PDB file of C-alpha atoms and ligand atoms in Angstrom:
ATOM      1  CA  MET A 158      12.708 -30.123   2.544  1.00 84.00           C
ATOM      2  CA  GLU A 159      13.371 -26.687   1.577  1.00 91.00           C
ATOM      3  CA  SER A 160      12.936 -27.432  -1.837  1.00 94.00           C
ATOM      4  CA  THR A 161       9.469 -28.296  -1.149  1.00 97.00           C
ATOM      5  CA  TRP A 162       8.629 -25.630   1.226  1.00 98.00           C
ATOM      6  CA  LYS A 163       9.958 -22.857  -0.985  1.00 97.00           C
ATOM      7  CA  ALA A 164       7.744 -24.711  -3.829  1.00 98.00           C
ATOM      8  CA  VAL A 165       4.851 -24.599  -1.490  1.00 98.00           C
ATOM      9  CA  ASP A 166       5.214 -20.601  -0.621  1.00 98.00           C
ATOM     10  CA  GLU A 167       5.849 -19.958  -4.887  1.00 97.00           C
ATOM     11  CA  TYR A 168       2.573 -22.222  -5.021  1.00 98.00           C
ATOM     12  CA  VAL A 169       0.291 -19.771  -2.264  1.00 98.00           C
ATOM     13  CA  ALA A 170       2.145 -16.667  -3.370  1.00 98.00           C
ATOM     14  CA  THR A 171       1.175 -16.638  -6.735  1.00 97.00           C
ATOM     15  CA  ARG A 172      -2.348 -17.329  -6.043  1.00 98.00           C
ATOM     16  CA  LEU A 173      -2.668 -15.166  -2.988  1.00 98.00           C
ATOM     17  CA  LEU A 174      -0.831 -11.970  -2.905  1.00 98.00           C
ATOM     18  CA  GLY A 175      -1.590  -9.339  -5.473  1.00 92.00           C
ATOM     19  CA  GLU A 176       0.780  -7.417  -7.439  1.00 90.00           C
ATOM     20  CA  ASP A 177       1.812  -4.515  -5.615  1.00 96.00           C
ATOM     21  CA  ARG A 178       4.354  -2.326  -7.435  1.00 97.00           C
ATOM     22  CA  GLY A 179       5.030  -0.605  -4.398  1.00 98.00           C
ATOM     23  CA  LEU A 180       6.403  -3.779  -2.598  1.00 98.00           C
ATOM     24  CA  ILE A 181       8.193  -5.185  -5.938  1.00 98.00           C
ATOM     25  CA  GLU A 182       9.768  -2.014  -6.462  1.00 98.00           C
ATOM     26  CA  ALA A 183      11.397  -1.976  -2.629  1.00 98.00           C
ATOM     27  CA  LYS A 184      12.651  -5.457  -3.485  1.00 98.00           C
ATOM     28  CA  ARG A 185      14.144  -4.491  -6.472  1.00 98.00           C
ATOM     29  CA  ARG A 186      16.036  -1.468  -5.188  1.00 98.00           C
ATOM     30  CA  ALA A 187      17.094  -3.452  -2.175  1.00 98.00           C
ATOM     31  CA  GLY A 188      18.520  -5.888  -4.100  1.00 98.00           C
ATOM     32  CA  ALA A 189      20.165  -2.994  -6.493  1.00 98.00           C
ATOM     33  CA  ALA A 190      21.729  -1.401  -3.297  1.00 98.00           C
ATOM     34  CA  GLY A 191      23.059  -4.371  -2.262  1.00 98.00           C
ATOM     35  CA  LEU A 192      20.794  -4.607   0.953  1.00 98.00           C
ATOM     36  CA  PRO A 193      21.016  -8.032   2.132  1.00 98.00           C
ATOM     37  CA  SER A 194      17.590 -10.022   1.342  1.00 96.00           C
ATOM     38  CA  ILE A 195      16.416 -11.112   4.822  1.00 98.00           C
ATOM     39  CA  ALA A 196      13.273  -9.183   4.153  1.00 98.00           C
ATOM     40  CA  VAL A 197      10.000 -10.753   5.524  1.00 98.00           C
ATOM     41  CA  SER A 198       8.673 -12.712   2.732  1.00 98.00           C
ATOM     42  CA  GLY A 199       6.024 -11.705   0.519  1.00 98.00           C
ATOM     43  CA  LEU A 200       3.658 -14.011   2.392  1.00 98.00           C
ATOM     44  CA  GLN A 201       5.102 -13.077   5.865  1.00 98.00           C
ATOM     45  CA  GLY A 202       4.666  -9.617   4.629  1.00 98.00           C
ATOM     46  CA  LYS A 203       0.740 -10.282   4.126  1.00 98.00           C
ATOM     47  CA  GLN A 204       0.382 -12.097   7.609  1.00 98.00           C
ATOM     48  CA  LEU A 205       1.724  -8.488   9.117  1.00 98.00           C
ATOM     49  CA  TYR A 206      -0.687  -6.425   6.902  1.00 98.00           C
ATOM     50  CA  LEU A 207      -3.545  -8.742   7.876  1.00 98.00           C
ATOM     51  CA  LEU A 208      -2.919  -8.256  11.275  1.00 98.00           C
ATOM     52  CA  ALA A 209      -2.976  -4.788  11.031  1.00 98.00           C
ATOM     53  CA  ARG A 210      -5.487  -4.823   9.362  1.00 98.00           C
ATOM     54  CA  SER A 211      -7.732  -7.150  11.774  1.00 98.00           C
ATOM     55  CA  ILE A 212      -6.996  -4.999  14.814  1.00 98.00           C
ATOM     56  CA  GLY A 213      -7.569  -1.604  12.630  1.00 98.00           C
ATOM     57  CA  ALA A 214      -4.259  -0.459  13.249  1.00 98.00           C
ATOM     58  CA  LYS A 215      -3.365   3.374  13.132  1.00 98.00           C
ATOM     59  CA  ARG A 216      -0.367   3.480  15.188  1.00 98.00           C
ATOM     60  CA  ILE A 217       2.224   0.956  14.082  1.00 99.00           C
ATOM     61  CA  LEU A 218       6.374   0.926  15.752  1.00 99.00           C
ATOM     62  CA  GLU A 219       8.630  -1.037  13.489  1.00 99.00           C
ATOM     63  CA  VAL A 220      12.618  -2.178  15.125  1.00 99.00           C
ATOM     64  CA  GLY A 221      14.317  -2.840  12.343  1.00 99.00           C
ATOM     65  CA  THR A 222      13.535  -1.101   8.812  1.00 99.00           C
ATOM     66  CA  LEU A 223      16.031  -3.098   6.390  1.00 98.00           C
ATOM     67  CA  GLY A 224      14.221  -1.525   3.260  1.00 98.00           C
ATOM     68  CA  GLY A 225      11.199  -0.878   3.987  1.00 98.00           C
ATOM     69  CA  TYR A 226       9.464  -4.339   2.420  1.00 98.00           C
ATOM     70  CA  SER A 227       7.823  -5.542   6.177  1.00 98.00           C
ATOM     71  CA  ALA A 228       7.113  -1.488   6.921  1.00 99.00           C
ATOM     72  CA  ILE A 229       5.188  -0.476   3.148  1.00 98.00           C
ATOM     73  CA  CYS A 230       3.515  -4.319   3.870  1.00 98.00           C
ATOM     74  CA  MET A 231       2.256  -3.319   7.698  1.00 99.00           C
ATOM     75  CA  ALA A 232       1.397   0.997   5.776  1.00 98.00           C
ATOM     76  CA  ARG A 233      -0.723  -0.685   3.472  1.00 98.00           C
ATOM     77  CA  ALA A 234      -3.025  -1.117   6.174  1.00 98.00           C
ATOM     78  CA  LEU A 235      -3.067   2.043   7.683  1.00 98.00           C
ATOM     79  CA  PRO A 236      -6.086   4.511   7.199  1.00 98.00           C
ATOM     80  CA  GLU A 237      -4.743   7.923   5.742  1.00 97.00           C
ATOM     81  CA  ASP A 238      -4.557   9.148   9.058  1.00 98.00           C
ATOM     82  CA  GLY A 239      -2.641   6.192  10.104  1.00 98.00           C
ATOM     83  CA  ARG A 240       1.359   6.507  11.084  1.00 98.00           C
ATOM     84  CA  LEU A 241       4.159   4.045  11.122  1.00 99.00           C
ATOM     85  CA  ILE A 242       7.358   4.806  13.350  1.00 99.00           C
ATOM     86  CA  THR A 243      10.090   2.333  11.721  1.00 99.00           C
ATOM     87  CA  ILE A 244      13.984   2.236  13.029  1.00 99.00           C
ATOM     88  CA  GLU A 245      17.043   1.558  11.251  1.00 99.00           C
ATOM     89  CA  LEU A 246      20.568   1.835  12.425  1.00 98.00           C
ATOM     90  CA  ASP A 247      22.365   1.535   9.024  1.00 98.00           C
ATOM     91  CA  PRO A 248      22.169   5.328   7.473  1.00 98.00           C
ATOM     92  CA  ARG A 249      22.104   2.940   3.737  1.00 98.00           C
ATOM     93  CA  HIS A 250      18.959   0.894   4.400  1.00 98.00           C
ATOM     94  CA  ALA A 251      17.093   3.813   5.872  1.00 98.00           C
ATOM     95  CA  ARG A 252      17.878   5.499   2.382  1.00 98.00           C
ATOM     96  CA  VAL A 253      16.353   3.285   0.408  1.00 98.00           C
ATOM     97  CA  ALA A 254      13.823   3.053   2.805  1.00 98.00           C
ATOM     98  CA  THR A 255      12.728   6.046   3.067  1.00 98.00           C
ATOM     99  CA  GLU A 256      12.805   5.899  -1.052  1.00 98.00           C
ATOM    100  CA  SER A 257      10.961   2.672  -1.536  1.00 98.00           C
ATOM    101  CA  VAL A 258       7.988   4.317   0.570  1.00 98.00           C
ATOM    102  CA  ALA A 259       7.903   7.389  -1.167  1.00 98.00           C
ATOM    103  CA  ALA A 260       7.703   5.015  -4.296  1.00 98.00           C
ATOM    104  CA  ALA A 261       4.867   3.279  -2.692  1.00 98.00           C
ATOM    105  CA  GLY A 262       3.212   6.347  -2.049  1.00 98.00           C
ATOM    106  CA  LEU A 263       3.702   5.833   1.950  1.00 98.00           C
ATOM    107  CA  ASN A 264       5.601   8.587   2.845  1.00 96.00           C
ATOM    108  CA  GLY A 265       2.945  10.579   4.729  1.00 97.00           C
ATOM    109  CA  ARG A 266       2.159   7.965   6.763  1.00 98.00           C
ATOM    110  CA  VAL A 267       5.820   6.385   7.072  1.00 98.00           C
ATOM    111  CA  GLU A 268       8.827   8.315   9.238  1.00 98.00           C
ATOM    112  CA  VAL A 269      12.255   6.126   8.601  1.00 98.00           C
ATOM    113  CA  ARG A 270      14.115   7.098  12.421  1.00 98.00           C
ATOM    114  CA  VAL A 271      17.705   6.613  11.513  1.00 98.00           C
ATOM    115  CA  GLY A 272      19.620   5.656  15.019  1.00 98.00           C
ATOM    116  CA  ARG A 273      20.830   3.081  17.103  1.00 98.00           C
ATOM    117  CA  ALA A 274      17.197   1.134  18.230  1.00 99.00           C
ATOM    118  CA  LEU A 275      18.182   1.394  22.196  1.00 98.00           C
ATOM    119  CA  ASP A 276      19.060   5.032  21.556  1.00 98.00           C
ATOM    120  CA  LEU A 277      15.871   6.182  19.965  1.00 98.00           C
ATOM    121  CA  LEU A 278      13.349   4.142  21.552  1.00 98.00           C
ATOM    122  CA  PRO A 279      13.365   6.072  24.876  1.00 98.00           C
ATOM    123  CA  GLU A 280      12.240   8.979  22.900  1.00 98.00           C
ATOM    124  CA  VAL A 281       9.335   7.669  20.708  1.00 98.00           C
ATOM    125  CA  GLU A 282       5.956   8.424  21.477  1.00 98.00           C
ATOM    126  CA  GLY A 283       3.247   5.455  21.778  1.00 95.00           C
ATOM    127  CA  PRO A 284       0.776   4.098  22.496  1.00 98.00           C
ATOM    128  CA  PHE A 285       1.389   1.553  18.976  1.00 99.00           C
ATOM    129  CA  ASP A 286      -1.538  -0.654  18.620  1.00 98.00           C
ATOM    130  CA  LEU A 287       1.463  -2.917  16.692  1.00 99.00           C
ATOM    131  CA  THR A 288       5.307  -3.295  17.441  1.00 99.00           C
ATOM    132  CA  PHE A 289       7.436  -5.224  14.855  1.00 99.00           C
ATOM    133  CA  ILE A 290      10.527  -6.269  16.055  1.00 98.00           C
ATOM    134  CA  ASP A 291      13.255  -7.578  13.583  1.00 98.00           C
ATOM    135  CA  ALA A 292      16.777  -5.747  13.917  1.00 98.00           C
ATOM    136  CA  ASP A 293      19.824  -7.014  16.344  1.00 98.00           C
ATOM    137  CA  LYS A 294      18.300 -10.254  17.960  1.00 96.00           C
ATOM    138  CA  SER A 295      20.534  -9.791  20.877  1.00 96.00           C
ATOM    139  CA  ASN A 296      18.467  -6.915  22.133  1.00 97.00           C
ATOM    140  CA  ASN A 297      15.227  -8.302  21.529  1.00 98.00           C
ATOM    141  CA  PRO A 298      14.629  -8.254  25.543  1.00 98.00           C
ATOM    142  CA  ALA A 299      15.328  -4.701  25.731  1.00 98.00           C
ATOM    143  CA  TYR A 300      13.178  -3.808  22.411  1.00 98.00           C
ATOM    144  CA  PHE A 301      10.261  -6.249  24.320  1.00 98.00           C
ATOM    145  CA  GLU A 302      10.413  -4.328  27.044  1.00 98.00           C
ATOM    146  CA  HIS A 303      10.376  -1.208  25.232  1.00 98.00           C
ATOM    147  CA  ALA A 304       7.199  -2.018  23.151  1.00 98.00           C
ATOM    148  CA  VAL A 305       5.229  -3.104  26.068  1.00 98.00           C
ATOM    149  CA  ARG A 306       5.694   0.009  27.772  1.00 98.00           C
ATOM    150  CA  LEU A 307       4.909   1.660  24.029  1.00 98.00           C
ATOM    151  CA  SER A 308       1.506  -0.474  23.298  1.00 98.00           C
ATOM    152  CA  ARG A 309      -2.037   0.680  24.084  1.00 98.00           C
ATOM    153  CA  PRO A 310      -3.700  -1.658  26.583  1.00 98.00           C
ATOM    154  CA  GLY A 311      -4.928  -4.799  24.006  1.00 98.00           C
ATOM    155  CA  GLY A 312      -2.051  -3.880  21.461  1.00 98.00           C
ATOM    156  CA  VAL A 313       0.287  -6.937  19.541  1.00 98.00           C
ATOM    157  CA  ILE A 314       3.383  -7.466  19.093  1.00 98.00           C
ATOM    158  CA  VAL A 315       5.287  -9.551  16.869  1.00 99.00           C
ATOM    159  CA  VAL A 316       8.652 -10.886  17.385  1.00 98.00           C
ATOM    160  CA  ASP A 317      10.575 -11.917  14.164  1.00 98.00           C
ATOM    161  CA  ASN A 318      13.131 -14.635  13.739  1.00 97.00           C
ATOM    162  CA  VAL A 319      13.078 -16.448  17.319  1.00 96.00           C
ATOM    163  CA  VAL A 320      13.109 -19.789  16.631  1.00 95.00           C
ATOM    164  CA  ARG A 321      15.825 -19.752  13.827  1.00 90.00           C
ATOM    165  CA  ASN A 322      16.495 -23.119  12.976  1.00 85.00           C
ATOM    166  CA  ARG A 323      15.972 -24.438  16.153  1.00 84.00           C
ATOM    167  CA  THR A 324      19.149 -22.423  17.663  1.00 83.00           C
ATOM    168  CA  ILE A 325      17.005 -21.699  20.069  1.00 84.00           C
ATOM    169  CA  LEU A 326      17.606 -25.439  21.870  1.00 88.00           C
ATOM    170  CA  SER A 327      21.370 -25.349  21.752  1.00 81.00           C
ATOM    171  CA  ASP A 328      23.287 -24.067  24.584  1.00 77.00           C
ATOM    172  CA  SER A 329      25.368 -22.505  21.970  1.00 73.00           C
ATOM    173  CA  PRO A 330      27.136 -18.662  23.168  1.00 78.00           C
ATOM    174  CA  ASP A 331      25.490 -17.450  19.662  1.00 87.00           C
ATOM    175  CA  SER A 332      24.550 -14.163  20.403  1.00 90.00           C
ATOM    176  CA  SER A 333      21.193 -14.243  18.471  1.00 90.00           C
ATOM    177  CA  ALA A 334      20.260 -17.354  19.921  1.00 89.00           C
ATOM    178  CA  GLU A 335      21.186 -16.279  23.352  1.00 91.00           C
ATOM    179  CA  GLY A 336      18.414 -12.911  22.541  1.00 92.00           C
ATOM    180  CA  ALA A 337      15.918 -15.612  21.923  1.00 93.00           C
ATOM    181  CA  ARG A 338      16.281 -17.367  25.361  1.00 94.00           C
ATOM    182  CA  ARG A 339      16.825 -14.308  26.908  1.00 95.00           C
ATOM    183  CA  LEU A 340      13.444 -12.947  25.564  1.00 97.00           C
ATOM    184  CA  PHE A 341      11.751 -16.019  26.370  1.00 97.00           C
ATOM    185  CA  GLU A 342      12.621 -16.058  29.791  1.00 96.00           C
ATOM    186  CA  ALA A 343      11.092 -12.580  30.060  1.00 97.00           C
ATOM    187  CA  VAL A 344       7.868 -13.089  28.760  1.00 98.00           C
ATOM    188  CA  GLN A 345       7.239 -15.872  30.939  1.00 97.00           C
ATOM    189  CA  ARG A 346       7.929 -14.010  33.865  1.00 97.00           C
ATOM    190  CA  ASP A 347       6.015 -10.877  32.340  1.00 98.00           C
ATOM    191  CA  ALA A 348       2.509 -10.629  33.474  1.00 97.00           C
ATOM    192  CA  ARG A 349       1.602  -7.943  30.992  1.00 98.00           C
ATOM    193  CA  VAL A 350       1.405  -9.997  28.202  1.00 98.00           C
ATOM    194  CA  GLU A 351       0.625 -13.180  27.120  1.00 98.00           C
ATOM    195  CA  ALA A 352       2.719 -15.014  23.890  1.00 98.00           C
ATOM    196  CA  THR A 353       2.693 -17.590  21.769  1.00 98.00           C
ATOM    197  CA  VAL A 354       5.327 -18.684  19.071  1.00 98.00           C
ATOM    198  CA  VAL A 355       4.298 -20.025  15.131  1.00 98.00           C
ATOM    199  CA  GLN A 356       7.099 -21.918  13.494  1.00 97.00           C
ATOM    200  CA  THR A 357       7.371 -21.291   9.927  1.00 97.00           C
ATOM    201  CA  VAL A 358       9.233 -22.442   7.111  1.00 97.00           C
ATOM    202  CA  GLY A 359       9.245 -21.199   3.549  1.00 97.00           C
ATOM    203  CA  GLU A 360      11.289 -19.860   1.279  1.00 96.00           C
ATOM    204  CA  LYS A 361      12.883 -18.281   4.357  1.00 96.00           C
ATOM    205  CA  GLY A 362      14.032 -21.635   6.019  1.00 96.00           C
ATOM    206  CA  TYR A 363      12.859 -22.924   9.259  1.00 96.00           C
ATOM    207  CA  ASP A 364      12.339 -19.826  11.870  1.00 96.00           C
ATOM    208  CA  GLY A 365       9.139 -18.573  13.479  1.00 97.00           C
ATOM    209  CA  TYR A 366       7.700 -15.719  14.843  1.00 98.00           C
ATOM    210  CA  LEU A 367       6.341 -14.813  18.939  1.00 98.00           C
ATOM    211  CA  MET A 368       3.069 -13.265  18.758  1.00 98.00           C
ATOM    212  CA  ALA A 369       2.190 -11.186  22.462  1.00 98.00           C
ATOM    213  CA  TRP A 370      -1.010  -9.195  23.150  1.00 98.00           C
ATOM    214  CA  VAL A 371      -0.282  -6.700  26.049  1.00 98.00           C
ATOM    215  CA  LEU A 372      -3.549  -7.188  28.258  1.00 97.00           C
ATOM    216  CA  ALA A 373      -6.397  -4.869  28.033  1.00 92.00           C
ATOM    217  CA  GLY A 374      -6.927  -4.137  31.763  1.00 84.00           C
ATOM    218  CA  LEU A 375      -3.875  -2.871  32.495  1.00 69.00           C
TER     219      LEU A 375
HETATM  220  N1  SAH B 697      12.008  -5.340   8.737  1.00 60.74           N
HETATM  221  C1  SAH B 697      12.233  -6.051   7.861  1.00 60.74           C
HETATM  222  C2  SAH B 697      14.042  -6.246   7.830  1.00 60.74           C
HETATM  223  C3  SAH B 697      14.493  -6.018   8.741  1.00 60.74           C
HETATM  224  S1  SAH B 697      16.597  -6.719   9.107  1.00 60.74           S
HETATM  225  C4  SAH B 697      12.209  -6.172   6.430  1.00 60.74           C
HETATM  226  O1  SAH B 697      11.284  -7.057   6.701  1.00 60.74           O
HETATM  227  O2  SAH B 697      11.766  -5.733   5.574  1.00 60.74           O
HETATM  228  C5  SAH B 697      17.436  -5.891  10.120  1.00 60.74           C
HETATM  229  C6  SAH B 697      17.544  -4.807   9.843  1.00 60.74           C
HETATM  230  O3  SAH B 697      17.941  -4.263  11.574  1.00 60.74           O
HETATM  231  C7  SAH B 697      18.516  -4.209   9.435  1.00 60.74           C
HETATM  232  O4  SAH B 697      18.584  -3.720   8.246  1.00 60.74           O
HETATM  233  C8  SAH B 697      19.678  -3.633  10.024  1.00 60.74           C
HETATM  234  O5  SAH B 697      20.634  -2.475   9.621  1.00 60.74           O
HETATM  235  C9  SAH B 697      18.664  -3.186  11.239  1.00 60.74           C
HETATM  236  N2  SAH B 697      19.473  -3.014  12.687  1.00 60.74           N
HETATM  237  C10 SAH B 697      20.420  -3.969  13.567  1.00 60.74           C
HETATM  238  N3  SAH B 697      21.088  -3.373  14.638  1.00 60.74           N
HETATM  239  C11 SAH B 697      19.890  -2.393  14.570  1.00 60.74           C
HETATM  240  C12 SAH B 697      19.746  -1.300  15.956  1.00 60.74           C
HETATM  241  N4  SAH B 697      20.818  -1.487  17.054  1.00 60.74           N
HETATM  242  N5  SAH B 697      19.267  -0.454  15.818  1.00 60.74           N
HETATM  243  C13 SAH B 697      18.545  -0.427  14.826  1.00 60.74           C
HETATM  244  N6  SAH B 697      18.753  -0.993  13.503  1.00 60.74           N
HETATM  245  C14 SAH B 697      19.179  -2.254  13.638  1.00 60.74           C
HETATM  246  C1  DHB B 698      17.593 -13.594   8.641  1.00 60.74           C
HETATM  247  C2  DHB B 698      16.318 -13.662   8.542  1.00 60.74           C
HETATM  248  C3  DHB B 698      15.881 -12.210   8.827  1.00 60.74           C
HETATM  249  O1  DHB B 698      14.309 -12.268   9.029  1.00 60.74           O
HETATM  250  C4  DHB B 698      16.308 -11.379   9.945  1.00 60.74           C
HETATM  251  O2  DHB B 698      15.840 -10.619  10.224  1.00 60.74           O
HETATM  252  C5  DHB B 698      17.378 -11.624   9.724  1.00 60.74           C
HETATM  253  C6  DHB B 698      18.196 -12.339   9.685  1.00 60.74           C
HETATM  254  C7  DHB B 698      18.600 -14.450   8.243  1.00 60.74           C
HETATM  255  O3  DHB B 698      18.176 -15.412   7.371  1.00 60.74           O
HETATM  256  O4  DHB B 698      19.992 -14.522   8.304  1.00 60.74           O
HETATM  257 MG1   MG B 699      13.539 -10.923  10.077  1.00 60.74          MG
END
């Protein structure tokens, strides 16, 4: 099955994804610097871009930058005066991301902040139209809480990797799976948001993301 998912991703990507020099370069740099290849796929990045576009996002927050691939995807949707803040723990990842963002011509719109997300999020100034959470999965419940607080009414929050090959169903003590389960419990109780999960297959295997909408009437 996995090889079929990959082949279909390739088929679609060839037809629907344009040649974005900035993204190609970001991928190359991340590889050359030895960063793990766990960025969103090209098609997933396009989805984030389309989401940002469709809601007319002007302010975007990201938790977990890696080499800047998803940040560049989302920042492509921003108007000239739009801003994306992305938080990264590893200074090496942040450096690669900053270079790739600049090479993509987006340094005026993207700010990479270096540090633990839990330390930096209290200082971040909202409100945001869109938040993408994609860092250490064990802290997802805390990141989600910050994201709701920092969202504008009617804002959107996306959390990557909440299915991870069905680990969510196991009661394994794996901290990522545990983070996902605690996230679902928190979202279930949270009257400020409406949420769903889209399960995904493709070049990144079997996974899924949570999408939440922060009620407009808060
Ligand atoms: N969003 C990226 C992929 C992020 S991978 C993309 O799709 O292109 C996850 C990143 O989160 C890694 O770079 C890792 O260093 C970072 N990270 C892990 N723990 C973190 C923490 N506590 N605070 C901030 N970033 C963290
Ligand atoms: C992996 C994938 C991700 O999208 C991520 O954010 C972290 C890890 C993985 O495949 O291991
Ligand atoms: Mg991810």
